[in-house]
mmCIF file of C-alpha atoms in Angstrom:
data_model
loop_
_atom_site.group_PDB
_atom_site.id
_atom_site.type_symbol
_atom_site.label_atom_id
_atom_site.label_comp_id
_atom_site.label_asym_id
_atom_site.label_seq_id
_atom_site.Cartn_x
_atom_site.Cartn_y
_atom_site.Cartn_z
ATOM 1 C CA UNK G 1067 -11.759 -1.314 11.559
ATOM 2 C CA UNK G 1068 -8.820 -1.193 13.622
ATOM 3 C CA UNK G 1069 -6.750 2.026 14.042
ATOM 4 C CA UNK G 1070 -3.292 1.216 14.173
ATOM 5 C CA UNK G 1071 -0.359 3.948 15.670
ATOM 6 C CA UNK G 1072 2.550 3.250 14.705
ATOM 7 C CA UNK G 1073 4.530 5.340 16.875
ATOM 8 C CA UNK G 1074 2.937 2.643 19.777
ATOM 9 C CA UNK G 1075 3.841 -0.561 17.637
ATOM 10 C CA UNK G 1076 7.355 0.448 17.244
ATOM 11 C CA UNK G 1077 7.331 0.867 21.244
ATOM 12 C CA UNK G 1078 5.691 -2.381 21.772
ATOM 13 C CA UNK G 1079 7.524 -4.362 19.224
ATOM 14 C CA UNK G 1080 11.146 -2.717 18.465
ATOM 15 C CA UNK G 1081 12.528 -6.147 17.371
ATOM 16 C CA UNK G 1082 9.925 -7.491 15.239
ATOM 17 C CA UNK G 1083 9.739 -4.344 13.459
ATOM 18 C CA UNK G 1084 11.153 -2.335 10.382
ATOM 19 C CA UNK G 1085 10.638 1.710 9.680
ATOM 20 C CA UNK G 1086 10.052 2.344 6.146
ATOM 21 C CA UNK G 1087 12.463 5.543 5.083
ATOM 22 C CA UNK G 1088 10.060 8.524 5.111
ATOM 23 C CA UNK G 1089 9.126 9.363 1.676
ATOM 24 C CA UNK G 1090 5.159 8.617 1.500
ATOM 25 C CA UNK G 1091 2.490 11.192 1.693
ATOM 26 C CA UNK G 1092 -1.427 9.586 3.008
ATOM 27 C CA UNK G 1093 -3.967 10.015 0.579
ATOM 28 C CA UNK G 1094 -6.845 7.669 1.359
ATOM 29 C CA UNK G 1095 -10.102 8.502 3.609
ATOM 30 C CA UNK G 1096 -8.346 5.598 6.372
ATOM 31 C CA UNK G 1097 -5.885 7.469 7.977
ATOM 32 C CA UNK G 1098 -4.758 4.353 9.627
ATOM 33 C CA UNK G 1099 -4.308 0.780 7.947
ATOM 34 C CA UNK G 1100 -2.231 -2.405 7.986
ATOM 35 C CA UNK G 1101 -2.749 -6.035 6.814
ATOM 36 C CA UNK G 1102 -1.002 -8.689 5.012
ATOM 37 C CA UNK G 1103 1.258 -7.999 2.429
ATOM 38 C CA UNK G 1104 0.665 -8.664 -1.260
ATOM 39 C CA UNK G 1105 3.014 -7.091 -3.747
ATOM 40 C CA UNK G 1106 2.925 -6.515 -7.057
ATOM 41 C CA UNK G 1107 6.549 -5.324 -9.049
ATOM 42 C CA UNK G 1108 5.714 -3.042 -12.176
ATOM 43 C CA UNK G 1109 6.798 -0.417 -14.330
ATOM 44 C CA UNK G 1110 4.436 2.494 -15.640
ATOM 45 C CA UNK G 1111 2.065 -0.434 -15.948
ATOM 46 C CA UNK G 1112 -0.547 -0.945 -13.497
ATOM 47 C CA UNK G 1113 -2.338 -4.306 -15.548
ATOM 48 C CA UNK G 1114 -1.397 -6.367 -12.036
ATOM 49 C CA UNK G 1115 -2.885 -3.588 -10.129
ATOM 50 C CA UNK G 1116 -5.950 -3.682 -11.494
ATOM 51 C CA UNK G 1117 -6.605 -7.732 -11.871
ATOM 52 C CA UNK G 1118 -5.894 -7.422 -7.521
ATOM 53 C CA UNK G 1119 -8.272 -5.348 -6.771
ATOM 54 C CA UNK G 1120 -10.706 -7.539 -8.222
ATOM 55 C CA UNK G 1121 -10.476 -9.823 -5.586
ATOM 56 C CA UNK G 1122 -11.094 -10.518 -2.396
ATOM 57 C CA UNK G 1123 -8.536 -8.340 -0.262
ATOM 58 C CA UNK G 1124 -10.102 -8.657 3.260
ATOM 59 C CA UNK G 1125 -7.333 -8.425 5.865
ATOM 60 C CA UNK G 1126 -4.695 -7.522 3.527
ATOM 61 C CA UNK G 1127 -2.810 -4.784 1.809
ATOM 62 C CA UNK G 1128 -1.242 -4.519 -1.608
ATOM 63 C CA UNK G 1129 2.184 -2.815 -1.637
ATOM 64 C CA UNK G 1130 3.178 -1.981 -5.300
ATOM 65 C CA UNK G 1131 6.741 -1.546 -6.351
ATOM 66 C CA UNK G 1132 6.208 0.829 -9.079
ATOM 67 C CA UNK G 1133 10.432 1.873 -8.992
ATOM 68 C CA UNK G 1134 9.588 4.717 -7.792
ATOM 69 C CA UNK G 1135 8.452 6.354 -11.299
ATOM 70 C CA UNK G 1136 6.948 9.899 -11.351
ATOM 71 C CA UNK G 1137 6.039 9.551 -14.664
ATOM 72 C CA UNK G 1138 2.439 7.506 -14.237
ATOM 73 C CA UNK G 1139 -0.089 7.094 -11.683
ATOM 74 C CA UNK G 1140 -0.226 3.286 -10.890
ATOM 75 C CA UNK G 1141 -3.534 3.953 -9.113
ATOM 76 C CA UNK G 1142 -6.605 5.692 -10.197
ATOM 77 C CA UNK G 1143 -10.104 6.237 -8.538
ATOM 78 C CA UNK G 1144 -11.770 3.483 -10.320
ATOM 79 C CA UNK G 1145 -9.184 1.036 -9.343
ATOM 80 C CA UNK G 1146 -9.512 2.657 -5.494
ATOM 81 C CA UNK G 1147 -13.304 2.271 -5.584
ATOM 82 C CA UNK G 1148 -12.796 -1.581 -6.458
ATOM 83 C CA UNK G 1149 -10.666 -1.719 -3.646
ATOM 84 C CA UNK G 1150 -12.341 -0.492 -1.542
ATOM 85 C CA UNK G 1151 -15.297 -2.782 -2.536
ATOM 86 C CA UNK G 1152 -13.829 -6.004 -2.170
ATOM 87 C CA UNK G 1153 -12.169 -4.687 1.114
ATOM 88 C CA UNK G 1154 -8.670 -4.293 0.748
ATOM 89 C CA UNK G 1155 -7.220 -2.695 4.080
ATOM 90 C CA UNK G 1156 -5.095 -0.030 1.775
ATOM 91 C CA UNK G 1157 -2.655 -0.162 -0.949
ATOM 92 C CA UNK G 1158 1.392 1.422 -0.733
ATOM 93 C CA UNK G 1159 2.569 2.742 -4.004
ATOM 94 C CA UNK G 1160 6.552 3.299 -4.465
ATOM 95 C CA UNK G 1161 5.143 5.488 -7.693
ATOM 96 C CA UNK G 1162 2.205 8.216 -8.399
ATOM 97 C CA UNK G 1163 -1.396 8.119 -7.966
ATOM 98 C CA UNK G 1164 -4.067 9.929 -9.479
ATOM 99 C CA UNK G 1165 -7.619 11.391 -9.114
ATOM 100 C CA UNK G 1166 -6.734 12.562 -5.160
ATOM 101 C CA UNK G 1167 -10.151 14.201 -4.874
ATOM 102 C CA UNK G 1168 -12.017 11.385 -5.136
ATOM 103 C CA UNK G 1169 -9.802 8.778 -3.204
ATOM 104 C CA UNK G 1170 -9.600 11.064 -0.353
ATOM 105 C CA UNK G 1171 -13.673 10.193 0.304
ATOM 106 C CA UNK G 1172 -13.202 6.454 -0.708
ATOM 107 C CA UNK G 1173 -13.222 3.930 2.482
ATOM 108 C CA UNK G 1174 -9.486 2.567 1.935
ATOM 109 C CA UNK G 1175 -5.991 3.448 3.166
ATOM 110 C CA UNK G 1176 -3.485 4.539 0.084
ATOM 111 C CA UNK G 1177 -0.083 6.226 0.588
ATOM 112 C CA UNK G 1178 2.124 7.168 -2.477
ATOM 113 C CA UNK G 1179 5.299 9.242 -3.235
ATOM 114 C CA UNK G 1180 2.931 12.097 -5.128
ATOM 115 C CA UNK G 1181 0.433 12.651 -7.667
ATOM 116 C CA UNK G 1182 0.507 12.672 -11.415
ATOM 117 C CA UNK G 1183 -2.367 12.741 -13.500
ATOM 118 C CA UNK G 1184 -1.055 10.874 -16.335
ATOM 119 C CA UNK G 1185 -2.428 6.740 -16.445
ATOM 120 C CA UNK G 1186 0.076 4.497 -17.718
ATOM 121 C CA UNK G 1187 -0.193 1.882 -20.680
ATOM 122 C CA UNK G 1188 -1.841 -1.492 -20.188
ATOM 123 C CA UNK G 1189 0.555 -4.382 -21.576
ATOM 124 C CA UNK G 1190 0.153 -6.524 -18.739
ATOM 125 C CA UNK G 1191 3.864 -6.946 -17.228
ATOM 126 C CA UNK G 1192 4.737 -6.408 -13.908
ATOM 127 C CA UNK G 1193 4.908 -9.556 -11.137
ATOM 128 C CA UNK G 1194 2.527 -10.646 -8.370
ATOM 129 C CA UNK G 1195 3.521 -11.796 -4.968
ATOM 130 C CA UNK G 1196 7.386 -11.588 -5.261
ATOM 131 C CA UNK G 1197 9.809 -9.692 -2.240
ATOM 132 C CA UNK G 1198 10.035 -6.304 -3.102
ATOM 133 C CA UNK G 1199 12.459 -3.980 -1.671
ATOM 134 C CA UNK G 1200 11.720 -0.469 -1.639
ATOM 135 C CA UNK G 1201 12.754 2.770 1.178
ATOM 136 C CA UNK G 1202 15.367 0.136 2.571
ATOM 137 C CA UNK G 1203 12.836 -2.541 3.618
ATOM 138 C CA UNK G 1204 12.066 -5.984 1.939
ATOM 139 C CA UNK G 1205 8.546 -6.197 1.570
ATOM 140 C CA UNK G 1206 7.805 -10.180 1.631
ATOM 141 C CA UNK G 1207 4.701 -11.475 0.863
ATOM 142 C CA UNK G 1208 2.471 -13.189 3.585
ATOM 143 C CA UNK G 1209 4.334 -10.752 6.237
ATOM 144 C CA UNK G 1210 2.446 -7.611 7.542
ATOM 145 C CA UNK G 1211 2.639 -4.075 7.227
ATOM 146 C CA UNK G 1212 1.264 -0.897 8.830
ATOM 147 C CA UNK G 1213 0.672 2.722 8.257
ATOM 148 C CA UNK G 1214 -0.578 6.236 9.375
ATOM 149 C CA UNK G 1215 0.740 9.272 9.310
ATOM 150 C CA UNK G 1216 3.808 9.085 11.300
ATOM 151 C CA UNK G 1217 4.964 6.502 8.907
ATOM 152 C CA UNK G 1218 4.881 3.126 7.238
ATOM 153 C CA UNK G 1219 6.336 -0.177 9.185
ATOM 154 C CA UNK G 1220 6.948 -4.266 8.316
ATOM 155 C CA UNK G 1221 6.590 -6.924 10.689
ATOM 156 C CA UNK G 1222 7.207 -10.601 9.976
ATOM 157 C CA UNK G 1223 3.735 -11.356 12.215
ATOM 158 C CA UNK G 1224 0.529 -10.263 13.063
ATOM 159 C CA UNK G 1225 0.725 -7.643 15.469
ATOM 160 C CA UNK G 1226 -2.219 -6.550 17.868
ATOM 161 C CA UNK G 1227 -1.990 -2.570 19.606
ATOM 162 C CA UNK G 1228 -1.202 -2.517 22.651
ATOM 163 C CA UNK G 1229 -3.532 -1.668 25.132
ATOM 164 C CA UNK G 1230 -4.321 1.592 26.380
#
């Protein structure tokens, strides 16, 4: 697994890349993740959410513009723990999760606004792979994104660290 630092991509790559507006607090056991982007746009309904993590997410993380509710958690341990399984780098909620406890131990990188313990409704809305835009950044799918605990940051490519 790759550690990224973002701090050293923004000084190796200040015009490919875009800052995220601080807002996100780390939550997962990776304190360091990036990937591909995959987005999914819902409301207080995580049914997208959890049909992605049942697949294959090697090399890629899902960014989920959830508006930026407080009112549900979009992401739960179970959901985490199925991430984590089919090896998703990390998932990026503009919304709440829930059950910290347990996705602080599980093997996948998740930042979100806060906590809330409530789940939200299943009714299956919400849209898969569309730009998002979300802490003044579009969020496109197929571009890349990284994070750690200085922050969160968009690239249009692959990046690699730079070298020691």
């Amino acid at each position: 697994m790759t550690q990224y630092v973002t701090p050293d991509l923004c000084d190796e790559y200040p015009d490919l890349i875009t800052v995220v507006e601080p807002m996100f607090n780390n939550y997962g056991a990776r304190e360091s993740f990036g990937g591909e982007i995959v987005t999914v746009k819902c409301h207080e309904d995580n049914s997208k959410v959890k049909e992605l993590v049942d697949t294959d997410g090697k090399g890629k993380v899902m960014v989920v513009d959830g508006g930026g509710s407080m009112r549900h958690a979009l992401l739960g341990d179970m959901l985490a723990e199925k991430a984590a399984k089919n090896g998703w780098e990390g998932i990026i909620i503009y919304g709440c999760i829930r059950d910290v406890d347990v996705i602080m131990e599980t093997e996948l990188g998740v930042q979100a606004l806060a906590t809330n313990p409530l789940k939200t409704d299943k009714r299956d809305l919400g849209d898969v792979n569309v730009k998002v835009k979300f802490g003044g950044v579009d969020f496109v799918p197929g571009q890349f994104v990284y994070a750690d605990n200085n922050g969160i940051i968009v690239s249009p490519q692959k990046l690699e660290m730079p070298e020691a």
